[in-house]
Each structure stands twice: as C-alpha cells, then as structure tokens.
PDB file of C-alpha atoms in Angstrom:
ATOM      1  CA  MET A   1     -49.903  -5.991 -30.224  1.00 45.00           C
ATOM      2  CA  ARG A   2     -48.559  -4.065 -27.234  1.00 46.00           C
ATOM      3  CA  GLN A   3     -46.271  -1.193 -27.926  1.00 47.00           C
ATOM      4  CA  HIS A   4     -43.491  -0.301 -25.503  1.00 46.00           C
ATOM      5  CA  PRO A   5     -43.181   3.382 -24.687  1.00 50.00           C
ATOM      6  CA  LEU A   6     -40.182   5.142 -26.141  1.00 47.00           C
ATOM      7  CA  PRO A   7     -37.549   6.227 -23.578  1.00 49.00           C
ATOM      8  CA  THR A   8     -37.698   9.867 -22.612  1.00 49.00           C
ATOM      9  CA  VAL A   9     -34.730  12.246 -22.805  1.00 45.00           C
ATOM     10  CA  SER A  10     -34.259  12.054 -19.058  1.00 46.00           C
ATOM     11  CA  ASP A  11     -34.323   8.238 -19.158  1.00 48.00           C
ATOM     12  CA  ALA A  12     -31.724   8.189 -21.921  1.00 43.00           C
ATOM     13  CA  SER A  13     -29.550  10.692 -20.062  1.00 46.00           C
ATOM     14  CA  GLY A  14     -29.756   8.661 -16.874  1.00 48.00           C
ATOM     15  CA  ALA A  15     -28.881   5.463 -18.692  1.00 43.00           C
ATOM     16  CA  THR A  16     -25.915   7.143 -20.358  1.00 43.00           C
ATOM     17  CA  THR A  17     -24.658   8.509 -17.040  1.00 43.00           C
ATOM     18  CA  GLN A  18     -25.003   5.098 -15.419  1.00 46.00           C
ATOM     19  CA  SER A  19     -23.182   3.437 -18.315  1.00 41.00           C
ATOM     20  CA  LEU A  20     -20.312   5.928 -18.088  1.00 37.00           C
ATOM     21  CA  HIS A  21     -20.098   5.373 -14.341  1.00 43.00           C
ATOM     22  CA  ARG A  22     -19.904   1.612 -14.822  1.00 43.00           C
ATOM     23  CA  ALA A  23     -17.261   2.063 -17.521  1.00 40.00           C
ATOM     24  CA  ARG A  24     -15.129   4.211 -15.225  1.00 48.00           C
ATOM     25  CA  GLN A  25     -15.514   1.685 -12.410  1.00 48.00           C
ATOM     26  CA  ALA A  26     -14.422  -1.136 -14.724  1.00 44.00           C
ATOM     27  CA  LEU A  27     -11.240   0.773 -15.537  1.00 54.00           C
ATOM     28  CA  LYS A  28     -10.304   1.377 -11.902  1.00 76.00           C
ATOM     29  CA  LYS A  29      -7.273  -0.621 -10.831  1.00 86.00           C
ATOM     30  CA  VAL A  30      -7.352   0.082  -7.084  1.00 91.00           C
ATOM     31  CA  PRO A  31      -9.816  -0.901  -4.338  1.00 92.00           C
ATOM     32  CA  GLU A  32     -12.210   1.382  -2.514  1.00 92.00           C
ATOM     33  CA  VAL A  33     -10.750   2.877   0.665  1.00 91.00           C
ATOM     34  CA  THR A  34     -12.609   1.029   3.417  1.00 92.00           C
ATOM     35  CA  VAL A  35     -11.585  -0.354   6.795  1.00 93.00           C
ATOM     36  CA  PHE A  36     -10.496  -3.529   4.955  1.00 95.00           C
ATOM     37  CA  PHE A  37      -8.103  -1.447   2.851  1.00 96.00           C
ATOM     38  CA  TRP A  38      -6.305  -0.175   5.950  1.00 95.00           C
ATOM     39  CA  ILE A  39      -6.253  -3.579   7.626  1.00 96.00           C
ATOM     40  CA  LEU A  40      -4.643  -5.159   4.577  1.00 96.00           C
ATOM     41  CA  LYS A  41      -2.273  -2.219   4.160  1.00 96.00           C
ATOM     42  CA  LEU A  42      -0.976  -2.743   7.697  1.00 95.00           C
ATOM     43  CA  LEU A  43      -0.789  -6.535   7.297  1.00 96.00           C
ATOM     44  CA  THR A  44       1.140  -6.376   4.017  1.00 95.00           C
ATOM     45  CA  THR A  45       3.374  -3.634   5.391  1.00 94.00           C
ATOM     46  CA  ALA A  46       4.295  -5.686   8.445  1.00 95.00           C
ATOM     47  CA  PHE A  47       4.698  -8.801   6.270  1.00 96.00           C
ATOM     48  CA  GLY A  48       7.113  -6.969   3.997  1.00 93.00           C
ATOM     49  CA  GLU A  49       9.299  -5.998   6.943  1.00 92.00           C
ATOM     50  CA  SER A  50       9.422  -9.416   8.608  1.00 94.00           C
ATOM     51  CA  SER A  51       9.769 -11.481   5.419  1.00 95.00           C
ATOM     52  CA  ALA A  52      12.546  -9.268   3.998  1.00 93.00           C
ATOM     53  CA  ASP A  53      14.458  -9.523   7.277  1.00 92.00           C
ATOM     54  CA  TYR A  54      13.938 -13.300   7.288  1.00 94.00           C
ATOM     55  CA  LEU A  55      15.302 -13.621   3.748  1.00 93.00           C
ATOM     56  CA  PHE A  56      18.407 -11.656   4.714  1.00 90.00           C
ATOM     57  CA  GLN A  57      18.858 -13.992   7.707  1.00 90.00           C
ATOM     58  CA  VAL A  58      18.521 -17.105   5.547  1.00 91.00           C
ATOM     59  CA  PHE A  59      21.108 -16.020   2.980  1.00 88.00           C
ATOM     60  CA  GLY A  60      23.411 -14.408   5.531  1.00 80.00           C
ATOM     61  CA  LEU A  61      26.630 -13.475   3.753  1.00 68.00           C
ATOM     62  CA  LYS A  62      24.916 -13.540   0.365  1.00 80.00           C
ATOM     63  CA  PRO A  63      22.409 -10.688   0.698  1.00 81.00           C
ATOM     64  CA  LEU A  64      22.331 -10.188  -3.076  1.00 84.00           C
ATOM     65  CA  ILE A  65      20.439 -13.475  -3.398  1.00 89.00           C
ATOM     66  CA  ALA A  66      17.756 -12.224  -1.027  1.00 89.00           C
ATOM     67  CA  LEU A  67      17.633  -8.926  -2.914  1.00 89.00           C
ATOM     68  CA  ALA A  68      17.311 -10.802  -6.225  1.00 92.00           C
ATOM     69  CA  ILE A  69      14.372 -12.823  -4.861  1.00 93.00           C
ATOM     70  CA  GLY A  70      12.668  -9.636  -3.682  1.00 93.00           C
ATOM     71  CA  THR A  71      13.303  -7.936  -7.019  1.00 93.00           C
ATOM     72  CA  ILE A  72      11.931 -10.857  -9.038  1.00 96.00           C
ATOM     73  CA  GLY A  73       8.853 -10.982  -6.819  1.00 95.00           C
ATOM     74  CA  LEU A  74       8.306  -7.253  -7.328  1.00 95.00           C
ATOM     75  CA  ILE A  75       8.678  -7.478 -11.128  1.00 96.00           C
ATOM     76  CA  VAL A  76       6.259 -10.411 -11.399  1.00 97.00           C
ATOM     77  CA  ALA A  77       3.706  -8.706  -9.150  1.00 97.00           C
ATOM     78  CA  LEU A  78       3.845  -5.387 -11.026  1.00 95.00           C
ATOM     79  CA  ILE A  79       3.543  -7.138 -14.405  1.00 96.00           C
ATOM     80  CA  LEU A  80       0.420  -8.918 -13.168  1.00 96.00           C
ATOM     81  CA  GLN A  81      -1.034  -5.682 -11.803  1.00 95.00           C
ATOM     82  CA  LEU A  82      -0.221  -3.493 -14.799  1.00 94.00           C
ATOM     83  CA  THR A  83      -1.489  -5.996 -17.359  1.00 94.00           C
ATOM     84  CA  ALA A  84      -4.730  -6.744 -15.504  1.00 93.00           C
ATOM     85  CA  ARG A  85      -7.679  -5.011 -17.151  1.00 88.00           C
ATOM     86  CA  ARG A  86      -9.453  -4.252 -13.872  1.00 89.00           C
ATOM     87  CA  TYR A  87      -8.996  -4.395 -10.124  1.00 92.00           C
ATOM     88  CA  ILE A  88      -8.479  -7.963  -8.894  1.00 94.00           C
ATOM     89  CA  ALA A  89      -8.015  -8.252  -5.134  1.00 96.00           C
ATOM     90  CA  TRP A  90      -5.321 -10.927  -4.970  1.00 96.00           C
ATOM     91  CA  ILE A  91      -3.239  -9.352  -7.741  1.00 97.00           C
ATOM     92  CA  TYR A  92      -3.404  -5.872  -6.216  1.00 97.00           C
ATOM     93  CA  TRP A  93      -2.498  -6.982  -2.695  1.00 97.00           C
ATOM     94  CA  PHE A  94       0.195  -9.333  -3.960  1.00 97.00           C
ATOM     95  CA  ALA A  95       1.746  -6.294  -5.650  1.00 97.00           C
ATOM     96  CA  VAL A  96       1.501  -4.267  -2.432  1.00 96.00           C
ATOM     97  CA  ALA A  97       3.124  -7.089  -0.465  1.00 96.00           C
ATOM     98  CA  MET A  98       6.011  -7.389  -2.938  1.00 96.00           C
ATOM     99  CA  VAL A  99       6.499  -3.620  -2.892  1.00 94.00           C
ATOM    100  CA  ALA A 100       6.665  -3.891   0.905  1.00 93.00           C
ATOM    101  CA  VAL A 101       9.336  -6.587   0.714  1.00 94.00           C
ATOM    102  CA  PHE A 102      11.394  -4.694  -1.861  1.00 92.00           C
ATOM    103  CA  GLY A 103      11.003  -1.368  -0.021  1.00 86.00           C
ATOM    104  CA  THR A 104      12.371  -2.935   3.158  1.00 87.00           C
ATOM    105  CA  MET A 105      15.287  -4.410   1.259  1.00 88.00           C
ATOM    106  CA  ALA A 106      16.055  -1.113  -0.496  1.00 84.00           C
ATOM    107  CA  ALA A 107      16.246   0.794   2.782  1.00 82.00           C
ATOM    108  CA  ASP A 108      18.244  -1.957   4.527  1.00 81.00           C
ATOM    109  CA  VAL A 109      20.735  -2.340   1.666  1.00 82.00           C
ATOM    110  CA  ALA A 110      21.269   1.430   1.615  1.00 80.00           C
ATOM    111  CA  HIS A 111      22.055   1.403   5.344  1.00 78.00           C
ATOM    112  CA  VAL A 112      23.828  -1.920   5.902  1.00 77.00           C
ATOM    113  CA  GLY A 113      25.405  -2.432   2.487  1.00 75.00           C
ATOM    114  CA  LEU A 114      26.268   1.148   1.554  1.00 79.00           C
ATOM    115  CA  GLY A 115      26.575   2.642   5.029  1.00 84.00           C
ATOM    116  CA  VAL A 116      23.970   5.379   4.417  1.00 85.00           C
ATOM    117  CA  PRO A 117      22.667   6.737   7.762  1.00 89.00           C
ATOM    118  CA  TYR A 118      18.940   6.373   8.359  1.00 87.00           C
ATOM    119  CA  GLN A 119      18.653  10.171   8.617  1.00 89.00           C
ATOM    120  CA  ALA A 120      20.056  10.541   5.109  1.00 91.00           C
ATOM    121  CA  SER A 121      18.002   7.714   3.574  1.00 86.00           C
ATOM    122  CA  THR A 122      14.834   9.060   5.211  1.00 88.00           C
ATOM    123  CA  MET A 123      15.390  12.515   3.722  1.00 91.00           C
ATOM    124  CA  PHE A 124      16.306  10.977   0.351  1.00 90.00           C
ATOM    125  CA  PHE A 125      13.060   9.001   0.140  1.00 88.00           C
ATOM    126  CA  VAL A 126      11.082  12.054   1.342  1.00 91.00           C
ATOM    127  CA  THR A 127      12.577  13.977  -1.586  1.00 94.00           C
ATOM    128  CA  VAL A 128      11.830  11.161  -4.045  1.00 93.00           C
ATOM    129  CA  LEU A 129       8.218  10.972  -2.862  1.00 94.00           C
ATOM    130  CA  ALA A 130       7.803  14.753  -3.083  1.00 95.00           C
ATOM    131  CA  VAL A 131       9.131  14.754  -6.664  1.00 96.00           C
ATOM    132  CA  ILE A 132       6.699  11.977  -7.627  1.00 96.00           C
ATOM    133  CA  PHE A 133       3.744  13.800  -6.087  1.00 96.00           C
ATOM    134  CA  VAL A 134       4.618  17.115  -7.745  1.00 96.00           C
ATOM    135  CA  THR A 135       5.168  15.499 -11.148  1.00 97.00           C
ATOM    136  CA  TRP A 136       1.973  13.489 -10.789  1.00 96.00           C
ATOM    137  CA  TYR A 137      -0.097  16.548  -9.872  1.00 95.00           C
ATOM    138  CA  VAL A 138       1.373  18.751 -12.613  1.00 96.00           C
ATOM    139  CA  SER A 139       0.687  16.028 -15.164  1.00 95.00           C
ATOM    140  CA  GLU A 140      -2.750  14.847 -14.019  1.00 93.00           C
ATOM    141  CA  LYS A 141      -4.083  17.732 -11.866  1.00 93.00           C
ATOM    142  CA  THR A 142      -5.093  15.277  -9.136  1.00 91.00           C
ATOM    143  CA  LEU A 143      -3.543  12.829  -6.683  1.00 93.00           C
ATOM    144  CA  SER A 144      -6.796  11.007  -5.985  1.00 90.00           C
ATOM    145  CA  ILE A 145      -6.628   7.212  -6.110  1.00 87.00           C
ATOM    146  CA  HIS A 146     -10.251   7.286  -7.256  1.00 84.00           C
ATOM    147  CA  SER A 147      -8.957   8.535 -10.599  1.00 84.00           C
ATOM    148  CA  ILE A 148      -6.536   5.655 -11.250  1.00 86.00           C
ATOM    149  CA  SER A 149      -8.066   4.668 -14.579  1.00 81.00           C
ATOM    150  CA  THR A 150      -5.202   5.275 -17.046  1.00 88.00           C
ATOM    151  CA  ARG A 151      -1.798   3.629 -17.433  1.00 90.00           C
ATOM    152  CA  ARG A 152       0.103   6.860 -16.714  1.00 92.00           C
ATOM    153  CA  ARG A 153      -1.819   7.494 -13.490  1.00 93.00           C
ATOM    154  CA  GLU A 154      -1.292   3.900 -12.458  1.00 93.00           C
ATOM    155  CA  LEU A 155       2.465   4.251 -12.953  1.00 93.00           C
ATOM    156  CA  PHE A 156       2.492   7.426 -10.854  1.00 95.00           C
ATOM    157  CA  TYR A 157       0.496   5.613  -8.192  1.00 95.00           C
ATOM    158  CA  TRP A 158       2.855   2.653  -7.928  1.00 94.00           C
ATOM    159  CA  GLY A 159       5.879   4.934  -7.999  1.00 93.00           C
ATOM    160  CA  ALA A 160       4.442   6.800  -5.012  1.00 93.00           C
ATOM    161  CA  VAL A 161       3.608   3.518  -3.261  1.00 93.00           C
ATOM    162  CA  MET A 162       7.183   2.241  -3.637  1.00 91.00           C
ATOM    163  CA  ALA A 163       8.613   5.515  -2.343  1.00 90.00           C
ATOM    164  CA  THR A 164       6.323   5.453   0.716  1.00 90.00           C
ATOM    165  CA  PHE A 165       7.427   1.919   1.599  1.00 87.00           C
ATOM    166  CA  ALA A 166      11.144   2.695   1.394  1.00 84.00           C
ATOM    167  CA  LEU A 167      10.590   5.944   3.303  1.00 86.00           C
ATOM    168  CA  GLY A 168       8.596   4.197   6.018  1.00 85.00           C
ATOM    169  CA  THR A 169      11.235   1.527   6.532  1.00 84.00           C
ATOM    170  CA  ALA A 170      13.971   4.118   6.921  1.00 85.00           C
ATOM    171  CA  ALA A 171      11.853   6.278   9.247  1.00 89.00           C
ATOM    172  CA  GLY A 172      10.895   3.312  11.436  1.00 89.00           C
ATOM    173  CA  ASP A 173      14.507   2.189  11.802  1.00 88.00           C
ATOM    174  CA  LEU A 174      15.531   5.790  12.455  1.00 90.00           C
ATOM    175  CA  THR A 175      13.304   6.055  15.536  1.00 93.00           C
ATOM    176  CA  ALA A 176      13.879   2.503  16.778  1.00 92.00           C
ATOM    177  CA  LYS A 177      17.612   2.157  16.193  1.00 90.00           C
ATOM    178  CA  THR A 178      19.316   5.497  15.580  1.00 89.00           C
ATOM    179  CA  LEU A 179      17.288   7.410  18.174  1.00 92.00           C
ATOM    180  CA  GLY A 180      17.218   4.368  20.448  1.00 92.00           C
ATOM    181  CA  TRP A 181      13.488   4.383  21.195  1.00 93.00           C
ATOM    182  CA  GLY A 182      13.039   0.686  20.501  1.00 95.00           C
ATOM    183  CA  TYR A 183      10.363  -1.064  18.439  1.00 94.00           C
ATOM    184  CA  PHE A 184       7.505  -0.853  20.926  1.00 95.00           C
ATOM    185  CA  SER A 185       7.908   2.892  21.548  1.00 95.00           C
ATOM    186  CA  SER A 186       8.204   3.454  17.794  1.00 95.00           C
ATOM    187  CA  THR A 187       4.966   1.519  17.267  1.00 95.00           C
ATOM    188  CA  LEU A 188       3.188   3.726  19.796  1.00 96.00           C
ATOM    189  CA  LEU A 189       4.685   6.860  18.222  1.00 96.00           C
ATOM    190  CA  PHE A 190       3.454   6.070  14.715  1.00 95.00           C
ATOM    191  CA  LEU A 191       0.113   4.892  16.088  1.00 95.00           C
ATOM    192  CA  ALA A 192      -0.295   8.380  17.562  1.00 96.00           C
ATOM    193  CA  VAL A 193       0.868  10.039  14.336  1.00 95.00           C
ATOM    194  CA  ILE A 194      -1.609   8.123  12.169  1.00 95.00           C
ATOM    195  CA  ALA A 195      -4.430   9.375  14.394  1.00 94.00           C
ATOM    196  CA  VAL A 196      -3.719  12.905  13.105  1.00 95.00           C
ATOM    197  CA  PRO A 197      -5.038  12.427   9.541  1.00 94.00           C
ATOM    198  CA  ALA A 198      -7.813  10.129  10.792  1.00 92.00           C
ATOM    199  CA  LEU A 199      -9.165  12.685  13.247  1.00 93.00           C
ATOM    200  CA  GLY A 200      -8.421  15.552  10.865  1.00 94.00           C
ATOM    201  CA  TYR A 201     -10.541  13.991   8.131  1.00 92.00           C
ATOM    202  CA  TRP A 202     -13.294  12.788  10.452  1.00 89.00           C
ATOM    203  CA  LYS A 203     -13.688  15.819  12.703  1.00 88.00           C
ATOM    204  CA  MET A 204     -11.903  18.809  11.160  1.00 89.00           C
ATOM    205  CA  GLY A 205     -12.654  18.626   7.442  1.00 88.00           C
ATOM    206  CA  LEU A 206      -9.117  17.759   6.353  1.00 92.00           C
ATOM    207  CA  ASN A 207      -8.863  17.312   2.589  1.00 93.00           C
ATOM    208  CA  GLY A 208      -9.553  13.673   1.756  1.00 92.00           C
ATOM    209  CA  ILE A 209      -6.620  13.237  -0.631  1.00 93.00           C
ATOM    210  CA  LEU A 210      -4.171  14.794   1.844  1.00 93.00           C
ATOM    211  CA  ALA A 211      -5.564  12.682   4.690  1.00 94.00           C
ATOM    212  CA  PHE A 212      -5.283   9.509   2.603  1.00 95.00           C
ATOM    213  CA  TRP A 213      -1.650   9.964   1.604  1.00 94.00           C
ATOM    214  CA  PHE A 214      -0.679  11.169   5.096  1.00 94.00           C
ATOM    215  CA  ALA A 215      -2.154   7.996   6.589  1.00 95.00           C
ATOM    216  CA  TYR A 216      -0.784   5.823   3.774  1.00 94.00           C
ATOM    217  CA  ILE A 217       2.771   7.019   4.408  1.00 92.00           C
ATOM    218  CA  VAL A 218       2.543   6.514   8.183  1.00 94.00           C
ATOM    219  CA  THR A 219       1.153   2.968   7.919  1.00 94.00           C
ATOM    220  CA  ARG A 220       4.554   1.854   6.653  1.00 90.00           C
ATOM    221  CA  PRO A 221       6.687   2.738   9.707  1.00 92.00           C
ATOM    222  CA  LEU A 222       3.771   1.711  11.942  1.00 94.00           C
ATOM    223  CA  GLY A 223       3.505  -1.767  10.390  1.00 93.00           C
ATOM    224  CA  ALA A 224       7.273  -2.195  10.152  1.00 91.00           C
ATOM    225  CA  SER A 225       7.829  -1.203  13.801  1.00 94.00           C
ATOM    226  CA  PHE A 226       5.072  -3.584  14.914  1.00 95.00           C
ATOM    227  CA  ALA A 227       6.551  -6.482  12.901  1.00 95.00           C
ATOM    228  CA  ASP A 228      10.028  -5.820  14.317  1.00 94.00           C
ATOM    229  CA  TRP A 229       8.625  -5.617  17.837  1.00 95.00           C
ATOM    230  CA  MET A 230       6.963  -9.002  17.396  1.00 96.00           C
ATOM    231  CA  GLY A 231       9.866 -10.721  15.627  1.00 96.00           C
ATOM    232  CA  LYS A 232      13.082  -9.262  17.008  1.00 94.00           C
ATOM    233  CA  ALA A 233      14.631 -10.121  20.365  1.00 94.00           C
ATOM    234  CA  THR A 234      16.436  -6.766  20.648  1.00 92.00           C
ATOM    235  CA  LEU A 235      15.319  -3.173  21.228  1.00 91.00           C
ATOM    236  CA  SER A 236      12.340  -4.197  23.410  1.00 89.00           C
ATOM    237  CA  GLY A 237      11.182  -6.833  20.891  1.00 94.00           C
ATOM    238  CA  LEU A 238       9.270  -9.971  21.868  1.00 96.00           C
ATOM    239  CA  GLY A 239      11.603 -12.232  19.897  1.00 95.00           C
ATOM    240  CA  LEU A 240       8.978 -14.464  18.273  1.00 97.00           C
ATOM    241  CA  GLY A 241      11.105 -14.770  15.132  1.00 96.00           C
ATOM    242  CA  ASP A 242      10.751 -13.116  11.737  1.00 96.00           C
ATOM    243  CA  LYS A 243       9.852 -16.438  10.064  1.00 95.00           C
ATOM    244  CA  TRP A 244       6.826 -17.082  12.265  1.00 97.00           C
ATOM    245  CA  VAL A 245       5.692 -13.472  12.287  1.00 97.00           C
ATOM    246  CA  SER A 246       5.832 -13.254   8.486  1.00 97.00           C
ATOM    247  CA  LEU A 247       3.948 -16.568   8.180  1.00 97.00           C
ATOM    248  CA  ALA A 248       1.196 -15.413  10.549  1.00 97.00           C
ATOM    249  CA  LEU A 249       0.875 -12.074   8.747  1.00 97.00           C
ATOM    250  CA  ALA A 250       0.761 -13.784   5.338  1.00 97.00           C
ATOM    251  CA  LEU A 251      -2.031 -16.131   6.461  1.00 98.00           C
ATOM    252  CA  ALA A 252      -4.016 -13.226   7.922  1.00 97.00           C
ATOM    253  CA  ALA A 253      -3.622 -11.205   4.715  1.00 97.00           C
ATOM    254  CA  ILE A 254      -4.633 -14.185   2.546  1.00 97.00           C
ATOM    255  CA  GLY A 255      -7.727 -14.627   4.686  1.00 97.00           C
ATOM    256  CA  PHE A 256      -8.805 -11.019   4.219  1.00 97.00           C
ATOM    257  CA  VAL A 257      -8.096 -11.092   0.471  1.00 97.00           C
ATOM    258  CA  TRP A 258     -10.220 -14.246   0.134  1.00 97.00           C
ATOM    259  CA  TYR A 259     -13.028 -12.558   2.083  1.00 97.00           C
ATOM    260  CA  LEU A 260     -12.919  -9.491  -0.181  1.00 96.00           C
ATOM    261  CA  THR A 261     -12.814 -11.641  -3.299  1.00 95.00           C
ATOM    262  CA  VAL A 262     -15.998 -13.404  -2.197  1.00 95.00           C
ATOM    263  CA  THR A 263     -17.902 -10.418  -0.793  1.00 94.00           C
ATOM    264  CA  ARG A 264     -16.502  -7.657  -3.070  1.00 92.00           C
ATOM    265  CA  LYS A 265     -16.761  -5.228  -0.157  1.00 91.00           C
ATOM    266  CA  ASP A 266     -13.752  -3.363  -1.544  1.00 90.00           C
ATOM    267  CA  MET A 267     -15.744  -2.475  -4.665  1.00 82.00           C
ATOM    268  CA  GLN A 268     -18.590  -0.524  -3.049  1.00 58.00           C
ATOM    269  CA  ASP A 269     -19.246   1.762  -6.000  1.00 53.00           C
ATOM    270  CA  GLU A 270     -19.453  -1.061  -8.491  1.00 46.00           C
TER     271      GLU A 270
END
C-alpha cells in the first residue's frame, strides 16, 4: 500500500497563507482597479447626470417625484450591495449608477430648489468629503479600497462615494454655468485635471491611494460635463437629448458589466 508523504512545515504554511488570501478575497466587496473600472466609472457617472436631468424634465413642476424615484433607486441599490456576501459586478455597478443619479439630484435640488450657489455647494461637499476621509482614516488607519472587507469600511467607502458624486456635479456646473465656460470646455478642463494623478502615479511615484481618490473625484465632473455636452442644446452642447444620451450610456455600461461578469477580469487577484 502506497503511503503519501506528510506535508512539510513550509507546505502547511504556504497552504495557510493561500487560504487566508482566498478568504480575504471572498470578503472583498469592490472590484479590482483596472481599465474596466475607470471605463465603467465614467459611464455610470455620465449616466447619472443625464438620467437625473431627464427625470427632472419629465416631472417638470413636480421635482419631488423625480427625487423620490432617485432616492428609492439608491436605497434599493445600497441594500443589495450591503447585503451581498461578496463582490457581484451588476450589483456593485448598479449601486454606483444609483449613487450617480442621486448625487446629481442632490446638487441640483440644492441649487435650483434651495437657491444655494454652486460655489457654496461645491465647498460644502468638499468639507463633507474631507470629514468622511478623516473619520475613515482615524478609525481604520487606511483609505485603501483593497481593504474593503468589513461592514464599517464598506459604509465609509459608500459615504465617500456619495460625497464625491455630489461634489463632482456641483463642480462641473460651477465651471460650465457659473463661470460660463460651457460643457465642452469643462470636459477638456477635467480631462486635463485627471491626467495629473494618472501621470503622477505612473511616472512620479505618487501614492496609490491618493492617486486613486484624486482620479475618482475628478471622474465625476468629467463624466457629468461630457453627458451635458452631449445632451444639452445650451452652453456649447450638441443637443442630442438627455433621454437618448442616458439610454446609450446605460446600454454601454450594461455591456461592460456583462463582459466582466463572464470574464471576471475585475477580479484579478481571485
């Protein structure tokens, strides 16, 4: 009868390390940061801007109905995301899309409904985001999305995400409308700004966590300005219509999410 050799200490240690790594990966609730992450971030960001504006157009004098729809969508999406036991592509990106819609509505309601200037709302959301980051770091000693494996860290993460979306909407409207630069010039401006963390990380050794959140924040006004440029007929916009722009963006995002679900390319360390 053949006897199998007993595992050595090094074999056991390696197996334990691999098991712990797999366990940590199973607990992660966010995707790996790849080129697909940034493509979908921009698509969902732009979708949030155009679809929120379209809902406000549809309900016209009853903006609270549009806001209620956005709020319900956000609640449903966050419940799905927070109760999921692991990262699931369609749930995660559905949550991001609903945060984008709600963030646009929050900034627009503050300006149009309450008369808050874009300068003031931009500084308010900057302050909110800074408070979230400081509290998150003091509590968890890291702001890395690679460490999102506990409920508390996940709540900090989504709080920061919501603040970045509202901030980006206000900042994009500030440059396009208040400063009068128009949507196309604003798109070019934020495209140049987002190159700063990209080049800083790639060529100058910029801290990865700082580079990520810098780029993450800027994708919001970049995507929002691009969506407004495509959909609006004012401020240098092409006037294609918010309905059609949001539909095209939604179909593109669904296509990428399906691709990632099949290929799992957003789970490289699995």
